[in-house]
mmCIF file of C-alpha atoms in Angstrom:
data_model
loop_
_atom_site.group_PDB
_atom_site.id
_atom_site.type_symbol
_atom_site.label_atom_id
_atom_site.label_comp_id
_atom_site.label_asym_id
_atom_site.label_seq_id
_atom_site.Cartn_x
_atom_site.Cartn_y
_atom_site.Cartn_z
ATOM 1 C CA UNK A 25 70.285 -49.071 -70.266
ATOM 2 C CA UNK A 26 66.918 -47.303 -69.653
ATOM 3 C CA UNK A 27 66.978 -44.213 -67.008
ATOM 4 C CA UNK A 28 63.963 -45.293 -64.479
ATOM 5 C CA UNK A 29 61.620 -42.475 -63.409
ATOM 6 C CA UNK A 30 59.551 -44.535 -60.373
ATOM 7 C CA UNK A 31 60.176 -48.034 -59.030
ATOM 8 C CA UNK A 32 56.536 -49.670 -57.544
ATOM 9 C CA UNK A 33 56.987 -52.460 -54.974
ATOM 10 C CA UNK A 34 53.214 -54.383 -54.999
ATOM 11 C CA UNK A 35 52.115 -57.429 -53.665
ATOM 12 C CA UNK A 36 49.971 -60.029 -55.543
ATOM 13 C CA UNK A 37 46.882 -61.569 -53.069
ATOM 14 C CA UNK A 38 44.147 -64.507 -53.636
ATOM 15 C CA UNK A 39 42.356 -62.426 -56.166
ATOM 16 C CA UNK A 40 45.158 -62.369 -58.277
ATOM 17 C CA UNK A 41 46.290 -65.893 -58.257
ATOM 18 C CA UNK A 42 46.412 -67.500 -61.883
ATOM 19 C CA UNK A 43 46.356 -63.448 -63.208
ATOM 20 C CA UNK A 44 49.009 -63.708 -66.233
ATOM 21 C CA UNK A 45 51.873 -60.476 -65.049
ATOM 22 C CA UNK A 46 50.852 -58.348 -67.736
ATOM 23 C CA UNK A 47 47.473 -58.333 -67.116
ATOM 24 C CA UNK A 48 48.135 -57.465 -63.278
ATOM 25 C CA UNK A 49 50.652 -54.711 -64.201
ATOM 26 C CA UNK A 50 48.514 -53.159 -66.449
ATOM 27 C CA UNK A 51 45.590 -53.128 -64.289
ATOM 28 C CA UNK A 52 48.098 -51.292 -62.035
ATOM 29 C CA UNK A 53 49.870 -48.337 -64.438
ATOM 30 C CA UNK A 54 47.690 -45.846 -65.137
ATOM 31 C CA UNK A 55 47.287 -45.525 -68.921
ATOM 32 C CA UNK A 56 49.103 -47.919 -69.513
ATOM 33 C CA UNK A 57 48.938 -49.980 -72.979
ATOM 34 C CA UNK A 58 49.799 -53.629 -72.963
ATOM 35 C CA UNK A 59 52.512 -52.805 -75.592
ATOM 36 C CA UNK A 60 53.921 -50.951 -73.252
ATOM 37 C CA UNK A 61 53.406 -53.520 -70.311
ATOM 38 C CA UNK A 62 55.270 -56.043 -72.728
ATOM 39 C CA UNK A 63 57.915 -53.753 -72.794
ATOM 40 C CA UNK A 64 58.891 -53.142 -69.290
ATOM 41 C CA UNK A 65 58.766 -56.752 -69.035
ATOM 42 C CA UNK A 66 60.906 -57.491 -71.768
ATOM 43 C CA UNK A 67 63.633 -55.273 -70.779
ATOM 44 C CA UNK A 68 63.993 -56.746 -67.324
ATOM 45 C CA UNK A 69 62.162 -54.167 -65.436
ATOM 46 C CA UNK A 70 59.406 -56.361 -63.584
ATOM 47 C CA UNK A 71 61.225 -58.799 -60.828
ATOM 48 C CA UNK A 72 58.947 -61.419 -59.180
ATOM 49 C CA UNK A 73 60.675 -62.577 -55.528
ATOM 50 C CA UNK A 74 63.604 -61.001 -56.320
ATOM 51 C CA UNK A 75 64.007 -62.456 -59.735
ATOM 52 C CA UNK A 76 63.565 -60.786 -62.868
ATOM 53 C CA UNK A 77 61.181 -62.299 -65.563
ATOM 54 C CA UNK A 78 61.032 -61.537 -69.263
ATOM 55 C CA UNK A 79 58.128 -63.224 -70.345
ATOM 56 C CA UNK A 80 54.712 -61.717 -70.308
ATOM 57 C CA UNK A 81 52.909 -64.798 -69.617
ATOM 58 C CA UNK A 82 54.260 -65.672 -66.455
ATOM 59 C CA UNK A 83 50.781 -66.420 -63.812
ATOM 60 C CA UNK A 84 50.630 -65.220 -60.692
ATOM 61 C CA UNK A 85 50.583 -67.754 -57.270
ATOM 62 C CA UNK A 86 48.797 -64.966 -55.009
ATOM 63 C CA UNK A 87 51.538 -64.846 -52.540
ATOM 64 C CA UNK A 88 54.623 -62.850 -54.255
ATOM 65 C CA UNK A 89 55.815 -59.474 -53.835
ATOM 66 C CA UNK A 90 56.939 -57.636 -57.176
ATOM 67 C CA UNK A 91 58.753 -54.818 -58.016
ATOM 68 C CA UNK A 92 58.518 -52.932 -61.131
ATOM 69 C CA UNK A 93 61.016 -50.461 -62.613
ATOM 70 C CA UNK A 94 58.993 -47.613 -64.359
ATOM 71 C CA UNK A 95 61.302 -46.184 -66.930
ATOM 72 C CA UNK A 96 61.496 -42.670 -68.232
ATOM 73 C CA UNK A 97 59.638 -41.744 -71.479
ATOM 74 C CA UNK A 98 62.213 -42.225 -74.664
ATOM 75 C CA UNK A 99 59.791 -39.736 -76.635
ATOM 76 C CA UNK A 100 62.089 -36.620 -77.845
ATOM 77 C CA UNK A 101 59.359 -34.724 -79.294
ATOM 78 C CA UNK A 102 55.656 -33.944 -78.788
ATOM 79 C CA UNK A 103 53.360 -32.981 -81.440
ATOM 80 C CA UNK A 104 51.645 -29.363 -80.912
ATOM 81 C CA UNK A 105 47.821 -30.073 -81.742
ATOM 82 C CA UNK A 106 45.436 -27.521 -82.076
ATOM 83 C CA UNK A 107 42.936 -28.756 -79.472
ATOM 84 C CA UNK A 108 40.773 -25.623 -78.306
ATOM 85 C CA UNK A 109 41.485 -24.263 -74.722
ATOM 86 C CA UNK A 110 39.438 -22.017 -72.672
ATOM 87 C CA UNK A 111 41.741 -19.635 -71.251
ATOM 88 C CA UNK A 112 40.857 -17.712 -68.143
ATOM 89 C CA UNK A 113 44.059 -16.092 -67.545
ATOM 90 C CA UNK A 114 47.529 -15.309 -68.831
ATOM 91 C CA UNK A 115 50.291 -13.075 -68.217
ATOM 92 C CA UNK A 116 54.605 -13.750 -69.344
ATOM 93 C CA UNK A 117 54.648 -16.348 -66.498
ATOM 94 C CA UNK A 118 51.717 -18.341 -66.199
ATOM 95 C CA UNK A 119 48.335 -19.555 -67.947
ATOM 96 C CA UNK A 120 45.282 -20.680 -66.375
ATOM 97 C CA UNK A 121 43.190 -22.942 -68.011
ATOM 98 C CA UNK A 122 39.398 -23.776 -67.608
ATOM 99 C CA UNK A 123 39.978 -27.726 -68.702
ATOM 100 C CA UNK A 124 37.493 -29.021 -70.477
ATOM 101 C CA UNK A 125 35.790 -32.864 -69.493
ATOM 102 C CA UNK A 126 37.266 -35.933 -71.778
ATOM 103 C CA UNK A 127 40.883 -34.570 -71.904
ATOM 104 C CA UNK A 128 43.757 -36.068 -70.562
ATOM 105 C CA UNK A 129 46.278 -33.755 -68.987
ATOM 106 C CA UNK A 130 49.465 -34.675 -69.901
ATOM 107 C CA UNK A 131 50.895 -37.655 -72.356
ATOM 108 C CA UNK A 132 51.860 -41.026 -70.175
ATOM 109 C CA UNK A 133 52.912 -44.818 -70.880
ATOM 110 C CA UNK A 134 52.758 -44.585 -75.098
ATOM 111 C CA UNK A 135 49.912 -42.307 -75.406
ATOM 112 C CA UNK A 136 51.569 -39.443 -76.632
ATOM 113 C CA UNK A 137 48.475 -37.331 -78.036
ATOM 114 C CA UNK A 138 44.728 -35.523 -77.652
ATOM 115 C CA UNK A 139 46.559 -34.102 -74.272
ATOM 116 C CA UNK A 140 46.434 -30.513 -72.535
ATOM 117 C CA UNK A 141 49.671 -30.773 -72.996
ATOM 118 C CA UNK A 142 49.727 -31.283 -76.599
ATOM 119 C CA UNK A 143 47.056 -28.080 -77.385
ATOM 120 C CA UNK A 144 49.787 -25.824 -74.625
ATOM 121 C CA UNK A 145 52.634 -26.131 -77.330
ATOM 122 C CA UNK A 146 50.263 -25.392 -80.507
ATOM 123 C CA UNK A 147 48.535 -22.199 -78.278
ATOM 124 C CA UNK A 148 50.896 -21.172 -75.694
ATOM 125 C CA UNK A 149 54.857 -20.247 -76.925
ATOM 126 C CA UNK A 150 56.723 -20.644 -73.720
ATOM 127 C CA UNK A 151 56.551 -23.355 -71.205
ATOM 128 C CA UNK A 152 58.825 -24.433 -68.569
ATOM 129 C CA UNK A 153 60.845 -27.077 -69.241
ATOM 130 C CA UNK A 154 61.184 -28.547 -65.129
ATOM 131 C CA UNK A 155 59.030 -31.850 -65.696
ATOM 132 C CA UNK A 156 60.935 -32.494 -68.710
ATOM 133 C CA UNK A 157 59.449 -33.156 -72.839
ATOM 134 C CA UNK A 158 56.002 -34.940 -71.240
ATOM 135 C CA UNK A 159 54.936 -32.056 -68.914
ATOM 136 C CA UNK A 160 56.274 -29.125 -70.267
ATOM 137 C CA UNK A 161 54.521 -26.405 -67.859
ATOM 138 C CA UNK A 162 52.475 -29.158 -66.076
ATOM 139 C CA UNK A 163 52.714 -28.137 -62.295
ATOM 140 C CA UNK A 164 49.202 -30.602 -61.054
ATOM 141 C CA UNK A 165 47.057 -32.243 -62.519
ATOM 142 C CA UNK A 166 42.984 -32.889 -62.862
ATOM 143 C CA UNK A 167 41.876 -36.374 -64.170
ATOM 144 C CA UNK A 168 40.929 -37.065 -67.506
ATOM 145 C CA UNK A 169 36.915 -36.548 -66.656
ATOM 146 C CA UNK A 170 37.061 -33.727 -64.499
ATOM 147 C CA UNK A 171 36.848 -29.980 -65.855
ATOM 148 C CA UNK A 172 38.377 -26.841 -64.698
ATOM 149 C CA UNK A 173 40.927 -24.731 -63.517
ATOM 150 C CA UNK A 174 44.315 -25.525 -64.140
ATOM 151 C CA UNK A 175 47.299 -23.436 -63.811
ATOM 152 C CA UNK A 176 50.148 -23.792 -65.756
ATOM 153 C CA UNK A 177 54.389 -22.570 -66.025
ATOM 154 C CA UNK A 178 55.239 -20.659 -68.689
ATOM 155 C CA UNK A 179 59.057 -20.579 -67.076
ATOM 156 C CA UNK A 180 61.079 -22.660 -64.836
ATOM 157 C CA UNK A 181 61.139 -19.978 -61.591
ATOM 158 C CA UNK A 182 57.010 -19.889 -61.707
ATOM 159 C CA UNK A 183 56.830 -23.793 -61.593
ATOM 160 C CA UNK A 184 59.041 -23.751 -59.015
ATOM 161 C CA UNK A 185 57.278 -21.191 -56.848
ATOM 162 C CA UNK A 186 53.951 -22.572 -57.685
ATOM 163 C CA UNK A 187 55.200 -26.446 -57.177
ATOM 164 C CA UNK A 188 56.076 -25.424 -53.608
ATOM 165 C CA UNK A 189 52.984 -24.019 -53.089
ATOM 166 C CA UNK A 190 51.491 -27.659 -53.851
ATOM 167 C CA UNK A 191 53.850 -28.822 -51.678
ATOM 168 C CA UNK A 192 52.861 -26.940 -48.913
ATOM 169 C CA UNK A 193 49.862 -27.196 -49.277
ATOM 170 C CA UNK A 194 49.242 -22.920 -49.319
ATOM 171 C CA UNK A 195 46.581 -22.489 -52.105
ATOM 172 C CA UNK A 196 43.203 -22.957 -51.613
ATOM 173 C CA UNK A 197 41.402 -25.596 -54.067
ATOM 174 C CA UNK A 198 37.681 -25.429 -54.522
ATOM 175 C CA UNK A 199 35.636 -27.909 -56.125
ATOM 176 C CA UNK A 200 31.863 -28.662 -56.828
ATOM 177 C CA UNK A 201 30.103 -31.886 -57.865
ATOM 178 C CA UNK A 202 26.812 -33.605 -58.087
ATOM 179 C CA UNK A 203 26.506 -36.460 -55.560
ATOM 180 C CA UNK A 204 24.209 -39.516 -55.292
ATOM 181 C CA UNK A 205 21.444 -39.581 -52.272
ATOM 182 C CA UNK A 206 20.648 -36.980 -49.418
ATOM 183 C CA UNK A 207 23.871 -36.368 -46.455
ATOM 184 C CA UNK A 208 22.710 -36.532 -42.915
ATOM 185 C CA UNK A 209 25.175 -34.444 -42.243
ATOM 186 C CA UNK A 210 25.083 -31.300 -44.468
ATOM 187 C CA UNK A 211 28.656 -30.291 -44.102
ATOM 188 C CA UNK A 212 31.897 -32.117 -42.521
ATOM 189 C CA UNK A 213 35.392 -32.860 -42.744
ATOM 190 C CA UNK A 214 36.450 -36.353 -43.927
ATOM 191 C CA UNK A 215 40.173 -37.128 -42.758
ATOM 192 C CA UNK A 216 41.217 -40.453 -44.022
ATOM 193 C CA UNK A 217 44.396 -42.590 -45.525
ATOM 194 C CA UNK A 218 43.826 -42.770 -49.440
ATOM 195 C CA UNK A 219 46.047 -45.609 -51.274
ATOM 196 C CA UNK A 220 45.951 -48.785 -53.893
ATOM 197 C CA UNK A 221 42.959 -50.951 -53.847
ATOM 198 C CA UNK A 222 43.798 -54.317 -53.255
ATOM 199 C CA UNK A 223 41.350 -55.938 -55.330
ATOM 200 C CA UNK A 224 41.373 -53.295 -58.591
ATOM 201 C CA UNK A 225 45.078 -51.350 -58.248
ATOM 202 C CA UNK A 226 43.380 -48.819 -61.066
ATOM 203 C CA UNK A 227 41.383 -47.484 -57.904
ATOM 204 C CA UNK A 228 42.152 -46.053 -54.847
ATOM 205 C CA UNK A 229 40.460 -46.651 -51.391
ATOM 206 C CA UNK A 230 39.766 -46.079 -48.472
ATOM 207 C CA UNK A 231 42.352 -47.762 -46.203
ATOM 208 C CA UNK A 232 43.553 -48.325 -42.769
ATOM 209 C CA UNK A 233 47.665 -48.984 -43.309
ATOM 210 C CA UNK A 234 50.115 -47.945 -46.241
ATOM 211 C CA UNK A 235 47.893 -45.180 -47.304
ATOM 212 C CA UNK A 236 48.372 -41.359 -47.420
ATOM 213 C CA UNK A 237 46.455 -38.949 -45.450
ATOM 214 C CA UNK A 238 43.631 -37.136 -47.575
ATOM 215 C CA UNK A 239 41.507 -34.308 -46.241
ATOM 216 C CA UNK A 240 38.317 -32.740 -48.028
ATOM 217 C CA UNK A 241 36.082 -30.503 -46.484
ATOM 218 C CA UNK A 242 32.422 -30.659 -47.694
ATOM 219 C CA UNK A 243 29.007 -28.425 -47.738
ATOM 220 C CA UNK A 244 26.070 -29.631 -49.117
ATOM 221 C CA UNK A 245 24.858 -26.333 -51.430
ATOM 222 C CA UNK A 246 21.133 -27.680 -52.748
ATOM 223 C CA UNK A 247 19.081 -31.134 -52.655
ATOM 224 C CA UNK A 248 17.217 -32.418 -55.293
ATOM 225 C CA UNK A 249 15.052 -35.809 -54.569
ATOM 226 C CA UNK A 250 18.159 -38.274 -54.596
ATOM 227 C CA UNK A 251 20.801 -36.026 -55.795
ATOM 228 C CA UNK A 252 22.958 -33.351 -53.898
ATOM 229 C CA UNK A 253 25.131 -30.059 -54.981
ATOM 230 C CA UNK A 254 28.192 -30.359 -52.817
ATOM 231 C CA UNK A 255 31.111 -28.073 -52.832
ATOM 232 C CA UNK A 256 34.989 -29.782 -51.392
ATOM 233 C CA UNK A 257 37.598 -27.784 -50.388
ATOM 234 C CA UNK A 258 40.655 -30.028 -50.010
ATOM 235 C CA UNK A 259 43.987 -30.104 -48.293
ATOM 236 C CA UNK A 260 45.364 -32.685 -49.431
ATOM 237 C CA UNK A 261 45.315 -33.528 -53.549
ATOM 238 C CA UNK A 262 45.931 -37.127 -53.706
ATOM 239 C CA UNK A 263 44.745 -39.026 -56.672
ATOM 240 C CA UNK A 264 40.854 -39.483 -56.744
ATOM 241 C CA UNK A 265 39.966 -37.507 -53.252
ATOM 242 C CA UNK A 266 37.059 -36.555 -53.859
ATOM 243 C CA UNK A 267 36.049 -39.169 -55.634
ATOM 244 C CA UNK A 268 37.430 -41.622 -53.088
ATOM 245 C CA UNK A 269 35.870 -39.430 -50.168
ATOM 246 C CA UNK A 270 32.360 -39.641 -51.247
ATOM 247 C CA UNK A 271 31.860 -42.777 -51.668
ATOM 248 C CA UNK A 272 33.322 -43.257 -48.728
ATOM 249 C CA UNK A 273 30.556 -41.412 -47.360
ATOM 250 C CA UNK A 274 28.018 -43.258 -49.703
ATOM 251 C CA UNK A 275 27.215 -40.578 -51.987
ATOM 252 C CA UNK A 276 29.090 -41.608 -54.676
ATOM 253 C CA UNK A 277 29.597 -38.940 -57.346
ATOM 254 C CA UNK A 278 26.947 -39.268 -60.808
ATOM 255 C CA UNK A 279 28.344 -40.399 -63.463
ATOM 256 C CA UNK A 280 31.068 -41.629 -61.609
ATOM 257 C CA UNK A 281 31.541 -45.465 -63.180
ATOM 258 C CA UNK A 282 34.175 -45.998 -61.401
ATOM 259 C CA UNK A 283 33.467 -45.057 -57.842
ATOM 260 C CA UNK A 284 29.721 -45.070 -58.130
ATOM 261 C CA UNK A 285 27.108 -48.022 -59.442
ATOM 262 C CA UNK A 286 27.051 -46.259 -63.339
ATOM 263 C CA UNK A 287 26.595 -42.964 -65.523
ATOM 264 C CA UNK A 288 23.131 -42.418 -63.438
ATOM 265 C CA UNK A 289 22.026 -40.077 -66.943
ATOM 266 C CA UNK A 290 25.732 -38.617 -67.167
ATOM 267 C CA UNK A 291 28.290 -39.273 -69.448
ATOM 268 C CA UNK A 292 31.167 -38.592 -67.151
ATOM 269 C CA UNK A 293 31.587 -37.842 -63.142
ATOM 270 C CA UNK A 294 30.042 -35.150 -62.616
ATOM 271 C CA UNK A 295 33.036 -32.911 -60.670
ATOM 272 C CA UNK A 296 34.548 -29.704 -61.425
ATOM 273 C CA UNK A 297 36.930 -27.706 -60.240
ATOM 274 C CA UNK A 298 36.143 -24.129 -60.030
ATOM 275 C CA UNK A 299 37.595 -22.055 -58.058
ATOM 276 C CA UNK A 300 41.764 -21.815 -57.227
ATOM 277 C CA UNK A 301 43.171 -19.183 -54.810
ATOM 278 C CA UNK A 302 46.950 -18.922 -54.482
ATOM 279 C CA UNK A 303 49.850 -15.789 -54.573
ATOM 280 C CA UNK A 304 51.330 -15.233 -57.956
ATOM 281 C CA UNK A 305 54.491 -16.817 -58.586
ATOM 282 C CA UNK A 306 56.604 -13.471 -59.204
ATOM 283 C CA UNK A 307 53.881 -10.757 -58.827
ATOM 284 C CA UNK A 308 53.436 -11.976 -55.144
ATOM 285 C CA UNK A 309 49.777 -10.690 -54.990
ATOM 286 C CA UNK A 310 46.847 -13.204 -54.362
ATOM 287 C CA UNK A 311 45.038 -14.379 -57.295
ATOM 288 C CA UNK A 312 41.611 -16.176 -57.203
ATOM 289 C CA UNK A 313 41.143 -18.140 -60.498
ATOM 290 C CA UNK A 314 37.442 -18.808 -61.355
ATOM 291 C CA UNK A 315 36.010 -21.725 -64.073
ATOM 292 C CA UNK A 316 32.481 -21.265 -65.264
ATOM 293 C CA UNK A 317 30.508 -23.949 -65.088
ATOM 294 C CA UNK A 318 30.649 -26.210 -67.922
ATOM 295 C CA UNK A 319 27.318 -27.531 -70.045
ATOM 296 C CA UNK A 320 27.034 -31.030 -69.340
ATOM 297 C CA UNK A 321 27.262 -30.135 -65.790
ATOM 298 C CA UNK A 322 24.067 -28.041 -65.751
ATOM 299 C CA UNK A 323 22.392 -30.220 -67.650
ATOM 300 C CA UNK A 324 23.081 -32.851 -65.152
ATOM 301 C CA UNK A 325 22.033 -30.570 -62.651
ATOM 302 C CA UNK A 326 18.825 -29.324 -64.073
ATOM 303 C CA UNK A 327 18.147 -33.319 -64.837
ATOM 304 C CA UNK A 328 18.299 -34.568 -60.977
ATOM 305 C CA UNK A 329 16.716 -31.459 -59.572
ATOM 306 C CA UNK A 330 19.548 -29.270 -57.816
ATOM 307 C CA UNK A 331 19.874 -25.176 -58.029
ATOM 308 C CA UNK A 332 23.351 -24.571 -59.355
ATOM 309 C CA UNK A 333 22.506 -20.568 -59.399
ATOM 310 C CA UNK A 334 24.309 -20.001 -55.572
ATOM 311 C CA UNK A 335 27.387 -21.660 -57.167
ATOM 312 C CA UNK A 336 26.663 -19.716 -60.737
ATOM 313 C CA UNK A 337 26.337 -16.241 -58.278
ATOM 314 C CA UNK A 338 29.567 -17.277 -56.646
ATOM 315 C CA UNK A 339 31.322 -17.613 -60.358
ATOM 316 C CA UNK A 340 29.644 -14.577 -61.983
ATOM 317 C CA UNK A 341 30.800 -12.212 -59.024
ATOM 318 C CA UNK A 342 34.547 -13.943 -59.312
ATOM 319 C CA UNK A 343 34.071 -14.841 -55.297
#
């Protein structure tokens, strides 16, 4: 009998009538493998209208409403990897980490290296053990293209402190990216429901019901002709915000192939995370975390015109 971690209630529309199940459930789990789709499935976790189906090839009518059991990782034991980290701070209870672009944060759905999570045990001794083997230490996450700061439990009483701080929403998150087109409006506050896209469930949207509330705060640092440097501070941290948010506003971010129209001369989206302000977990002073900016991102930069060197003043002087 398989312990299940999350249990997913989705409903199938027009678009995804003759879809074969596996193909619509792993457009829906985030990295997940169709091996691993197949295995859900084969176990008994996926029910269509309240039945359960074990066969992978089962098509879709457009109408149903399904409900898929998400069980708990059987893995007992990661593999330490000696994946270089740039390491901005560290004391005996946490470690902050200046993520680099291209690097997924923790292991997820039979992917189970080339993670943060797998260079933390080769670099870093202790880790807390809260989120279980997959996330040892992991208290949030960035996504797999995004750089910077990360901060990360060495023991079980500094996740705690620092997951309630997520919680409540107490530390202050700072981010800056390279957006498509000129804002009318050179600084504003976007308040909006984020959930599932109905017609691609690997995105998130915009939407008016069933979605959670996501908050970003924007200011528009330097223009270039069609490009702009934007800095987000956000309230919320639901998955994609930012991303999500500026397109919303139609200045999707470059590089960005999944929000935007393609790499627009980047090689990922161009959005990083520099700058994290929160009270130490057992020190109880405030700390302000800062990540330099990394290469690709001035390069982008310098190639669609905007000054990075307010932001790169901002970084140098730790403000």
């Amino acid at each position: 009998m398989m312990d299940i971690k999350e249990t997913l209630t989705v409903y199938a529309n027009e678009n995804d009538k003759g879809k074969r199940i596996d193909k619509f459930l792993n457009e829906l789990i985030d990295d997940a493998t169709r091996s691993y789709v197949q295995k859900i499935i084969d176990n008994g976790l996926v029910e269509i209208q309240g039945k359960k189906i074990t066969k992978s090839g089962n098509k879709l009518k457009g109408t149903e409403i399904i409900v898929v059991n998400i069980p708990e990782d059987e893995v007992l034991d990661l593999t330490p990897e000696d994946i270089p980290l740039d390491i901005i701070y560290e004391d005996s209870d946490i470690v902050v980490i200046n993520k680099a672009p291209n690097l997924v944060v923790h292991p997820a759905h039979g992917n189970y290296s080339g993670t943060l999570v797998n260079a933390l045990l080769y670099h870093i001794k202790d880790l807390s053990t809260i989120n279980g083997v997959i996330r040892p230490g992991i208290v949030h996450r960035l996504d797999k293209d995004t750089s910077g700061v990360i901060v990360v439990a060495k023991n079980d009483e500094a996740h705690g402190k620092l997951s309630e701080m997520f919680k409540e929403k107490t530390l202050e998150k700072i981010y800056v990216c390279i957006a498509k087109g000129i804002f009318k409006e050179k600084s504003g506050r976007i308040e909006t429901l984020i959930g599932r896209d109905s017609r691609d469930r690997k995105k998130m949207a915009v939407v008016n019901e069933n979605g959670k509330i996501a908050i970003s705060n924007y200011e528009v640092i330097d223009e270039g002709k069609n490009h702009s440097l934007v800095k987000v501070r956000i309230e919320t941290g639901r998955t994609h915000q930012i991303r999500v948010h500026m397109k919303h506003l139609n200045h999707p971010i470059m590089g960005d192939t999944t929000y935007g129209n393609g790499n627009d001369g980047a090689d990922r989206q161009m959005l990083h995370a520099y700058r994290l302000k929160f009270i130490h977990p057992t020190k109880n002073t405030e700390m302000t975390v800062i990540a330099p900016l990394p290469e690709d991102f001035k390069r982008a930069a310098k190639h669609v015109g905007v000054d990075i060197s307010k932001i790169e003043s901002e970084i140098k002087n730790g403000k």
